mmCIF file with all atom_site columns, C-alpha atoms in Angstrom:
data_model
loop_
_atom_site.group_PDB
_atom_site.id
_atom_site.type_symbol
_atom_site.label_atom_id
_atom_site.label_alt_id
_atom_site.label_comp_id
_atom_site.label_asym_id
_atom_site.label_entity_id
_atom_site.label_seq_id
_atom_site.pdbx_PDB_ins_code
_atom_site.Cartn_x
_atom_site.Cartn_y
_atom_site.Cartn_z
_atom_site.occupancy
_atom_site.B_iso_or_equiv
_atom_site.pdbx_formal_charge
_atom_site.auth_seq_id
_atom_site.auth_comp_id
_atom_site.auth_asym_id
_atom_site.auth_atom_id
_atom_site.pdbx_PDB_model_num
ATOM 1   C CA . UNK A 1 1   ? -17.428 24.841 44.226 1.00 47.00 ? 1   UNK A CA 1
ATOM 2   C CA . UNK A 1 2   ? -14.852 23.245 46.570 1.00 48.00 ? 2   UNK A CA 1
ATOM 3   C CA . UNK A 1 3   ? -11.660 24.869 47.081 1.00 48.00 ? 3   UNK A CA 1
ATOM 4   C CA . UNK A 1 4   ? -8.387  23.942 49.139 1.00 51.00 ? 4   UNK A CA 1
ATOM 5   C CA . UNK A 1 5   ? -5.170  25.255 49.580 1.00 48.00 ? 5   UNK A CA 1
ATOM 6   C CA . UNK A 1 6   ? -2.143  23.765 48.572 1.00 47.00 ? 6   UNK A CA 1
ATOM 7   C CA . UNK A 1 7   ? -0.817  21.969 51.894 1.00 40.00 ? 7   UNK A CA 1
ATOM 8   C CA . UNK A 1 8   ? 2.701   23.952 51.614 1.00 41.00 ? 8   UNK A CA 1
ATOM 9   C CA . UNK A 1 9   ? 0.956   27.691 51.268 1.00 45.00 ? 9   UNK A CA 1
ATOM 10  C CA . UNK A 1 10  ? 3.046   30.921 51.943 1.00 46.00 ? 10  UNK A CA 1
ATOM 11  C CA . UNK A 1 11  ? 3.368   31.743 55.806 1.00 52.00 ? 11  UNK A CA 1
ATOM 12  C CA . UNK A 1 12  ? 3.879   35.111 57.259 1.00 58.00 ? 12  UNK A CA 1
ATOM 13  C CA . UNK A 1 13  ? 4.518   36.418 60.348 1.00 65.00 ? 13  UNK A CA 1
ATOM 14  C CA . UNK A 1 14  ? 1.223   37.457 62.094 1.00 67.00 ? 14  UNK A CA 1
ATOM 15  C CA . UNK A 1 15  ? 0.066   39.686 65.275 1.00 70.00 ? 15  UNK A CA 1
ATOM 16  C CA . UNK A 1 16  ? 0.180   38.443 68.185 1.00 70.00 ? 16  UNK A CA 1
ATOM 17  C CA . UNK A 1 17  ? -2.721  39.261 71.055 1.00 69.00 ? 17  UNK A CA 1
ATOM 18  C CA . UNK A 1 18  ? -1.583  38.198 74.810 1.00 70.00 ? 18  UNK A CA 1
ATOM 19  C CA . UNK A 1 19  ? -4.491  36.776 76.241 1.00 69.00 ? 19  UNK A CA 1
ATOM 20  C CA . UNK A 1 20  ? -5.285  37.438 80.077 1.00 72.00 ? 20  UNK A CA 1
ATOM 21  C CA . UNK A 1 21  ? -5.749  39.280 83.180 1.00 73.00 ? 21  UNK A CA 1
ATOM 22  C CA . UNK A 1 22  ? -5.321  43.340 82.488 1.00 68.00 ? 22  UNK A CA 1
ATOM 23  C CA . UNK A 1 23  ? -2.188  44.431 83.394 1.00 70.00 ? 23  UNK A CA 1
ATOM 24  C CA . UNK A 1 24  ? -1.078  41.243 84.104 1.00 74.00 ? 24  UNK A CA 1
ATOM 25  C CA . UNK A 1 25  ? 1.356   38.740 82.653 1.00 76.00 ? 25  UNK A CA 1
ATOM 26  C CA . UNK A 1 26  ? -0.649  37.016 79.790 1.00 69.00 ? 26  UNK A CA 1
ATOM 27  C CA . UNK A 1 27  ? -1.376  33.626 80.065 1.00 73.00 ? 27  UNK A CA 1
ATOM 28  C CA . UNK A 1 28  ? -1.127  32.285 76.213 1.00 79.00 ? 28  UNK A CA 1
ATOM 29  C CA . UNK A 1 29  ? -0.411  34.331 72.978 1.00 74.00 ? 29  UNK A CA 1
ATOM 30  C CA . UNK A 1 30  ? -2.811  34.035 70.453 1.00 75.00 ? 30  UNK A CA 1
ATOM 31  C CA . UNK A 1 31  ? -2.446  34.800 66.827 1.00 73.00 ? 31  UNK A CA 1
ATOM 32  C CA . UNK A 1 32  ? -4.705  35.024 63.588 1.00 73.00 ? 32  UNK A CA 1
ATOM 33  C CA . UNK A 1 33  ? -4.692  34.843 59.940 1.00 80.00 ? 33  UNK A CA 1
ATOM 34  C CA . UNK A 1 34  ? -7.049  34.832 57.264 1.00 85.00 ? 34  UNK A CA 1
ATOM 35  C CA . UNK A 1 35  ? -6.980  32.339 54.118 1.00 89.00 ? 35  UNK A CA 1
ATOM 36  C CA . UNK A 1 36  ? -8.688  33.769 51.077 1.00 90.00 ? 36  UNK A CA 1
ATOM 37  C CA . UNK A 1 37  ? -9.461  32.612 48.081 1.00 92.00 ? 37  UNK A CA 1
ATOM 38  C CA . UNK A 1 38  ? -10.296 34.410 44.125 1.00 92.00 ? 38  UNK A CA 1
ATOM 39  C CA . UNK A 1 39  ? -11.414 32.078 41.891 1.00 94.00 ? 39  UNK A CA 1
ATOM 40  C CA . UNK A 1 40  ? -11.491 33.612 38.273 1.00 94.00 ? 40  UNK A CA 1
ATOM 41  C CA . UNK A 1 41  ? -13.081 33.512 34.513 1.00 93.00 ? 41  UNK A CA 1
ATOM 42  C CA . UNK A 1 42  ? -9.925  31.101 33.144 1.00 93.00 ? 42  UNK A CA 1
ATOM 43  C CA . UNK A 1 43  ? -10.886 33.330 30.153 1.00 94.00 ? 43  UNK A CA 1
ATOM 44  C CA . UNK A 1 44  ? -10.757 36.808 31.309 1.00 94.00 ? 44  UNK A CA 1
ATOM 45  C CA . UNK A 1 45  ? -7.832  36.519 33.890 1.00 94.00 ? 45  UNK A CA 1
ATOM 46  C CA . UNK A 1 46  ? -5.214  38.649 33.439 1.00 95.00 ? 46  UNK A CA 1
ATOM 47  C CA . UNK A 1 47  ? -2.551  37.438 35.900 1.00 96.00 ? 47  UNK A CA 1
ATOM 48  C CA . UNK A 1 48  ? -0.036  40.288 35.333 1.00 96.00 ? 48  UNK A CA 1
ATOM 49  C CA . UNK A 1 49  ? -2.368  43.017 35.562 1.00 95.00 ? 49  UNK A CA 1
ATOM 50  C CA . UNK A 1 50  ? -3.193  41.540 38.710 1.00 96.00 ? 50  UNK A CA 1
ATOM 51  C CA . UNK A 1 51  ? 0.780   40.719 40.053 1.00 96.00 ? 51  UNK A CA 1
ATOM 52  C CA . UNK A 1 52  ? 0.912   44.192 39.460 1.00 96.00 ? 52  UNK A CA 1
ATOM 53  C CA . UNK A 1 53  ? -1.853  45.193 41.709 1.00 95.00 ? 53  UNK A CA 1
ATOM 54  C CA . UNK A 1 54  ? -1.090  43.204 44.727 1.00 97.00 ? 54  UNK A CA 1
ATOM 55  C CA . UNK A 1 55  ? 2.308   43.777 44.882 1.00 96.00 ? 55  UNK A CA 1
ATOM 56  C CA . UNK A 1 56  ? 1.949   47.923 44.514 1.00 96.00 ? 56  UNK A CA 1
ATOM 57  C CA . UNK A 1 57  ? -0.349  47.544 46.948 1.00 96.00 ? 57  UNK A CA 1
ATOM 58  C CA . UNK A 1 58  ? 1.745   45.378 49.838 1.00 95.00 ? 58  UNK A CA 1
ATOM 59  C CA . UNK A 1 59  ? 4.104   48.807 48.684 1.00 95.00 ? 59  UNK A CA 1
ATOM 60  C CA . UNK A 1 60  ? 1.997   51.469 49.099 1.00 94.00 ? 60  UNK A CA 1
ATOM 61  C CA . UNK A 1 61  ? 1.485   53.758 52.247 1.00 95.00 ? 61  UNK A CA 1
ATOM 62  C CA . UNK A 1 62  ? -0.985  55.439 53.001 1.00 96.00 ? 62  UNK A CA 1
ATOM 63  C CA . UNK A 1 63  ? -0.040  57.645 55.916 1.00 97.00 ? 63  UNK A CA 1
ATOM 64  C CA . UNK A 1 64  ? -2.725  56.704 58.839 1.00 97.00 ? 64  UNK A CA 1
ATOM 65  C CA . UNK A 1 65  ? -4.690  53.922 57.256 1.00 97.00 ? 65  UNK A CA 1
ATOM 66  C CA . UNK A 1 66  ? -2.770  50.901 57.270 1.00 97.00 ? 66  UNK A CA 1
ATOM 67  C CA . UNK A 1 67  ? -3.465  47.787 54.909 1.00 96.00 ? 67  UNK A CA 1
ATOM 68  C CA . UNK A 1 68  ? -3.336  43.980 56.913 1.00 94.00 ? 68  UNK A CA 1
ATOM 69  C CA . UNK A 1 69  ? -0.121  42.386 55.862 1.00 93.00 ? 69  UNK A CA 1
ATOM 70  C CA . UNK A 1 70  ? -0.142  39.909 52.761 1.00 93.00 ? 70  UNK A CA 1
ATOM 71  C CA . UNK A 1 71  ? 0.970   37.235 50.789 1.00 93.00 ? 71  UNK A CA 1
ATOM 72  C CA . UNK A 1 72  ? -0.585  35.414 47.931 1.00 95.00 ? 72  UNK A CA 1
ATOM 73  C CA . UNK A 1 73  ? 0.377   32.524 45.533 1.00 95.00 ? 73  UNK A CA 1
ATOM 74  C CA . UNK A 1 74  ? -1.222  32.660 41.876 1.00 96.00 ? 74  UNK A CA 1
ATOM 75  C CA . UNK A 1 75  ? -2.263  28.626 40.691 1.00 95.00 ? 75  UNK A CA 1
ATOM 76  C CA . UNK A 1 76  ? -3.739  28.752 37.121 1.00 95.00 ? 76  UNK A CA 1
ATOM 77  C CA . UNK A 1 77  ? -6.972  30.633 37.543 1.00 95.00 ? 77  UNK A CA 1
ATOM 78  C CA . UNK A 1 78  ? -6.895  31.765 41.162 1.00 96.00 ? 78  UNK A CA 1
ATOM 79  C CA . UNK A 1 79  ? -5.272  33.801 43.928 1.00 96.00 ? 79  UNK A CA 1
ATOM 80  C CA . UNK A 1 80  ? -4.671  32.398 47.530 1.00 94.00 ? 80  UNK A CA 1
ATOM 81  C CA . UNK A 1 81  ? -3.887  34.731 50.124 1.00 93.00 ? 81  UNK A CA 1
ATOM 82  C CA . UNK A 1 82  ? -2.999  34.432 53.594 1.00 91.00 ? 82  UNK A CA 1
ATOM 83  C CA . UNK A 1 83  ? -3.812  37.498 54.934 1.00 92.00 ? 83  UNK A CA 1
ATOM 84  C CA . UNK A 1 84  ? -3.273  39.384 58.534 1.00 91.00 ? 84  UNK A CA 1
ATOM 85  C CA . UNK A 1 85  ? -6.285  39.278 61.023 1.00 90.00 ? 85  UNK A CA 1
ATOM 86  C CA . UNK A 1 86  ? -6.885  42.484 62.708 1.00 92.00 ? 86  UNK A CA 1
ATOM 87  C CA . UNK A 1 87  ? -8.630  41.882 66.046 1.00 89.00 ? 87  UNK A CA 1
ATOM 88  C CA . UNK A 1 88  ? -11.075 45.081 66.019 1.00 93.00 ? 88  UNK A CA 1
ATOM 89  C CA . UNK A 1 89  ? -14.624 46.359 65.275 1.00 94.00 ? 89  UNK A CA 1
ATOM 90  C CA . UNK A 1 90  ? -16.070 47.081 61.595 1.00 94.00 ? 90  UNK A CA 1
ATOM 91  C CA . UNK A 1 91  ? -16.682 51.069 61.459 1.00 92.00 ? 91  UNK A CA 1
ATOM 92  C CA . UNK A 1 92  ? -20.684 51.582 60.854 1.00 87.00 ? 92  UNK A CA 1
ATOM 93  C CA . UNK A 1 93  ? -22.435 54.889 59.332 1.00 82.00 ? 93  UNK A CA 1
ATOM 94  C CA . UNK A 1 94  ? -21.865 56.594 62.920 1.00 81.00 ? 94  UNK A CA 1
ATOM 95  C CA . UNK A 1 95  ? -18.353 55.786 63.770 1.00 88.00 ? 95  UNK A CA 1
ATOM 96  C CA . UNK A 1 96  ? -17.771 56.154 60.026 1.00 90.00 ? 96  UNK A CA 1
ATOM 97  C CA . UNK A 1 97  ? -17.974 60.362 60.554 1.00 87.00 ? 97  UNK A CA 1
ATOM 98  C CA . UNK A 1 98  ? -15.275 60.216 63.461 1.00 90.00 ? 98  UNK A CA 1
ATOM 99  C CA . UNK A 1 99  ? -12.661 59.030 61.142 1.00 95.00 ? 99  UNK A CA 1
ATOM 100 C CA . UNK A 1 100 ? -14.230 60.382 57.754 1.00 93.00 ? 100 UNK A CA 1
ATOM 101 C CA . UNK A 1 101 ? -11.355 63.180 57.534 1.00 96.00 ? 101 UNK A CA 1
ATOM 102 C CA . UNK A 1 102 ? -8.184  60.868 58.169 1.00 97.00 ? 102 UNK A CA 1
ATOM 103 C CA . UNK A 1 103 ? -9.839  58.135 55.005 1.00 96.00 ? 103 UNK A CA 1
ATOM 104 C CA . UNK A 1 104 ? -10.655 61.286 52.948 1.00 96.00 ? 104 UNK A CA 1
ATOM 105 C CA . UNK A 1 105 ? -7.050  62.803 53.772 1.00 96.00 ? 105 UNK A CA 1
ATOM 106 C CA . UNK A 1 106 ? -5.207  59.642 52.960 1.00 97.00 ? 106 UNK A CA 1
ATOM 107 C CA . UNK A 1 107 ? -7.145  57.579 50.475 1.00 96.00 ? 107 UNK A CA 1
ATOM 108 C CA . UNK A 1 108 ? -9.338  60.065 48.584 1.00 95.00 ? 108 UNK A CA 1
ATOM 109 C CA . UNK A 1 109 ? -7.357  63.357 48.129 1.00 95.00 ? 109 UNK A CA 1
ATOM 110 C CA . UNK A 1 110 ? -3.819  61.728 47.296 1.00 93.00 ? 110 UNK A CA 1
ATOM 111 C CA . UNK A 1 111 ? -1.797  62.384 44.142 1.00 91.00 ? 111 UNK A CA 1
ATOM 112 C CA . UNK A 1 112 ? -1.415  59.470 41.787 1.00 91.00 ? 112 UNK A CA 1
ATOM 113 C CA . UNK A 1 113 ? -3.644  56.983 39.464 1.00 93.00 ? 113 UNK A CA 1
ATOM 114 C CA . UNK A 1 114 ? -4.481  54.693 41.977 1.00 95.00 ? 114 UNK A CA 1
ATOM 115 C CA . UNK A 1 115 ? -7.465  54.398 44.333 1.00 94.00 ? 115 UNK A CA 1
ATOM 116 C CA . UNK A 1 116 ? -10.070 52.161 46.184 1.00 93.00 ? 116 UNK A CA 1
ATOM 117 C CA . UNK A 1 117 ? -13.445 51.780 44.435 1.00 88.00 ? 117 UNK A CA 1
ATOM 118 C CA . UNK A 1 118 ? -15.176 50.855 47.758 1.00 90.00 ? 118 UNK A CA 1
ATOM 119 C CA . UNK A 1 119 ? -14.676 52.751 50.971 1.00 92.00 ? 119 UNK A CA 1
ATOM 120 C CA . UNK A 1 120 ? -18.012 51.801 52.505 1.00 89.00 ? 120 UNK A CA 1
ATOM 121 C CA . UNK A 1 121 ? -17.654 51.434 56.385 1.00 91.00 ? 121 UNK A CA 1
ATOM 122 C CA . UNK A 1 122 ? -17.502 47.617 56.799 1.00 91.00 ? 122 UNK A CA 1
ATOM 123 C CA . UNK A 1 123 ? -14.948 47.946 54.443 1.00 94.00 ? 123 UNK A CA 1
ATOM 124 C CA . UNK A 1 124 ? -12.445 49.546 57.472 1.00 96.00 ? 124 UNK A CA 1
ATOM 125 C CA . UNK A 1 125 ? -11.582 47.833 60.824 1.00 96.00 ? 125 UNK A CA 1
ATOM 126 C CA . UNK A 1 126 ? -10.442 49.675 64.277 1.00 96.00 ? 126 UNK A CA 1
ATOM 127 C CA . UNK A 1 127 ? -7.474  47.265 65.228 1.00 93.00 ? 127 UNK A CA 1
ATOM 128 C CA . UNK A 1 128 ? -8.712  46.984 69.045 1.00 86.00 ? 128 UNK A CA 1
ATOM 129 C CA . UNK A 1 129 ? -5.206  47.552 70.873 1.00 82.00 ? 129 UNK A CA 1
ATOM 130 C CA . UNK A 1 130 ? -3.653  50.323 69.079 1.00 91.00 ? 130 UNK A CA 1
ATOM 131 C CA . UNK A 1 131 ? -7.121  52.354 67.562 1.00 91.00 ? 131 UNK A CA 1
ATOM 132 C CA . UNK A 1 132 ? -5.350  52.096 64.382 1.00 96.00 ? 132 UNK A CA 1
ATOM 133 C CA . UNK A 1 133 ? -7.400  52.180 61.238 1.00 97.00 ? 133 UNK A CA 1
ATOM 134 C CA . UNK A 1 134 ? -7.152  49.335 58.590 1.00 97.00 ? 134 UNK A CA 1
ATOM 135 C CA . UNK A 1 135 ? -8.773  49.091 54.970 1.00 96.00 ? 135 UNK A CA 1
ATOM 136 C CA . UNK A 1 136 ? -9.528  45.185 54.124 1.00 94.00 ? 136 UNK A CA 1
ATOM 137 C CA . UNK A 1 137 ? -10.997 45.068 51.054 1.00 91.00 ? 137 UNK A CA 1
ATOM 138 C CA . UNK A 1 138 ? -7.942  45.454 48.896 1.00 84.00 ? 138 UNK A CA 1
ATOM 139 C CA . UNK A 1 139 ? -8.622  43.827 45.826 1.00 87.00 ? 139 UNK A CA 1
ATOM 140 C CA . UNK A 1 140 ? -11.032 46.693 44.775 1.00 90.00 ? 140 UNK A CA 1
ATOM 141 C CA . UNK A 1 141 ? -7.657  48.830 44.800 1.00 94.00 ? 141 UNK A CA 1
ATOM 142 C CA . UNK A 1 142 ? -7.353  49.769 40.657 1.00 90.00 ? 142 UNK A CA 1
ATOM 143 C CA . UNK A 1 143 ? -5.928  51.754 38.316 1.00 94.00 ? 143 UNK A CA 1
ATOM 144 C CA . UNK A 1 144 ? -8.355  55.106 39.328 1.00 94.00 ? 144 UNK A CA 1
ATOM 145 C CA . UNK A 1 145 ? -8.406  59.040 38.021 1.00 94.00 ? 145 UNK A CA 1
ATOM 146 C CA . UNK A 1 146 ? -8.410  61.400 41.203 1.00 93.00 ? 146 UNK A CA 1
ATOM 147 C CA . UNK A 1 147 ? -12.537 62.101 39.820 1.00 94.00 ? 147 UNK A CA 1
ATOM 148 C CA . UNK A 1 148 ? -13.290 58.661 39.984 1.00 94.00 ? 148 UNK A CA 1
ATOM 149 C CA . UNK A 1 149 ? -12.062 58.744 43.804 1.00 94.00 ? 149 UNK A CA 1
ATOM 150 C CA . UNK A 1 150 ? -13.725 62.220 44.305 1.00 95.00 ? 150 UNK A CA 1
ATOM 151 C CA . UNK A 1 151 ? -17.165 60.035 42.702 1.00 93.00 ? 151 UNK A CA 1
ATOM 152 C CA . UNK A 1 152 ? -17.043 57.404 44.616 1.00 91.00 ? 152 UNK A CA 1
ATOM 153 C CA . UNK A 1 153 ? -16.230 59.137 47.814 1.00 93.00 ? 153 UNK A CA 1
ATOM 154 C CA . UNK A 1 154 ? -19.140 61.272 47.380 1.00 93.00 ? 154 UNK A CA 1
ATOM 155 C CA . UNK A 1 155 ? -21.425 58.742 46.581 1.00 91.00 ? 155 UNK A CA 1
ATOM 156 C CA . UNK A 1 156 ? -20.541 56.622 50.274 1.00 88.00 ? 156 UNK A CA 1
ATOM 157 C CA . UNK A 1 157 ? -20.889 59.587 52.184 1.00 90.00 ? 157 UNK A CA 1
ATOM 158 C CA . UNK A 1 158 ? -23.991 59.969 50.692 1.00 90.00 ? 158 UNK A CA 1
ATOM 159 C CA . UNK A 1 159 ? -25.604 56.560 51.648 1.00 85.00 ? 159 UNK A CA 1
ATOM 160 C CA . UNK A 1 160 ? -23.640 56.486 55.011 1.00 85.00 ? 160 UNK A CA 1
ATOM 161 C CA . UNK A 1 161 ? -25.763 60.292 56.009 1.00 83.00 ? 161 UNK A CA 1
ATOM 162 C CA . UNK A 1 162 ? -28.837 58.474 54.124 1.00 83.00 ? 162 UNK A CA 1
ATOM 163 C CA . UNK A 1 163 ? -28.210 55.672 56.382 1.00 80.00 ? 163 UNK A CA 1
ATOM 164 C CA . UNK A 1 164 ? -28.322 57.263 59.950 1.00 78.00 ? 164 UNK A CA 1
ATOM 165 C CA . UNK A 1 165 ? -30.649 60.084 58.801 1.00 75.00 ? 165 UNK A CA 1
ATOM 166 C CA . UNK A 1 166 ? -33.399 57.185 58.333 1.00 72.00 ? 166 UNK A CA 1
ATOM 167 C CA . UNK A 1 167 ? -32.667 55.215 61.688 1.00 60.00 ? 167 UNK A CA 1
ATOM 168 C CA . UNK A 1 168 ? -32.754 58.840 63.465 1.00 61.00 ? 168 UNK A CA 1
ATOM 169 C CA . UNK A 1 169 ? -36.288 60.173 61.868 1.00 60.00 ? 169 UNK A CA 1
ATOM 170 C CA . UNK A 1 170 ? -37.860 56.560 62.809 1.00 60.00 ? 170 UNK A CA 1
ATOM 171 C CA . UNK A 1 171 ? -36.431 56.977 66.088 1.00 57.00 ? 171 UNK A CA 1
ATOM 172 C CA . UNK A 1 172 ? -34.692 53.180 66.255 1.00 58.00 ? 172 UNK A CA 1
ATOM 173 C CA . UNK A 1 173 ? -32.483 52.129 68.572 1.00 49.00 ? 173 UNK A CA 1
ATOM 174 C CA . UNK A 1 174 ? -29.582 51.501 66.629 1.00 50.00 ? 174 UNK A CA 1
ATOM 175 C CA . UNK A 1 175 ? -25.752 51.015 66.849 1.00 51.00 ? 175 UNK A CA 1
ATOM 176 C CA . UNK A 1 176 ? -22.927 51.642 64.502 1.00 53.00 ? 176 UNK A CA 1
#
């Protein structure tokens, strides 16, 4: 399926990375952004439900996990976003444990009906200048009973200790 965006799509302000010497005056700014695209059943779309969604979740705080900046346009069937880029590195199993508290503390154990269904690692970014902690995958952010998070939580931590446990007793090399 090809797919473009509508030549006038929503802008936002973006982050901006000064590129150059350490501790020296940067040479050029550089800035990113992300275009995304949800194509949906025209059947089974439910467009409020997910205006709703989306804008709850550009609301939402949640304490010292921060969400990239958004803005989408709904055409018939789909979602465009333009999304903030966060210049970082994907957490794996490993670095996953180092911030395992903070994305329990702030995304699992919260009050309220809402939640993330996916909190796998390559799901979070460490934004590389400020070691600030960003969840990406935001459209699996639902309607979600505190068990469900407690569930799902469980169930990643799991796989993540299932993960390393099997790299350590075959005694790989490996980085995460």
């Amino acid at each position: 399926m090809t797919s473009t965006f509508p030549l006038l799509y929503i802008t936002m302000d973006i982050k901006w990375y000064d590129r150059g010497p350490l501790g020296k005056e940067y040479i050029l700014k550089s800035g990113f952004g992300l275009r995304k695209e949800l194509v949906f059943n025209e059947k089974t779309y439910n467009k409020e439900h997910w205006r709703v969604r989306l804008n709850r979740l550009q609301r939402e705080d949640f304490n010292r996990i921060k969400i990239p900046k958004f803005t989408y346009e709904m055409v018939d069937n789909r979602i465009l976003f333009e999304i903030e880029f966060i210049k970082g590195r994907q957490l794996g199993a490993t670095t996953f444990r180092n911030w395992q508290h903070i994305i329990k503390e702030d995304m699992v154990d919260i009050k309220g009906d809402w939640g993330f269904s996916d909190l796998k690692p390559e799901n979070f970014i460490i934004e590389k200048r400020s070691d600030t902690l960003y969840y990406v995958d935001f459209e699996c952010y639902y309607l979600m009973s505190e068990e469900e998070r407690q569930s799902q939580w469980q169930k990643y931590v799991k796989n993540i200790n299932d993960e390393i446990r099997i790299h350590v007793d075959k005694h790989e090399f490996w980085s995460s």
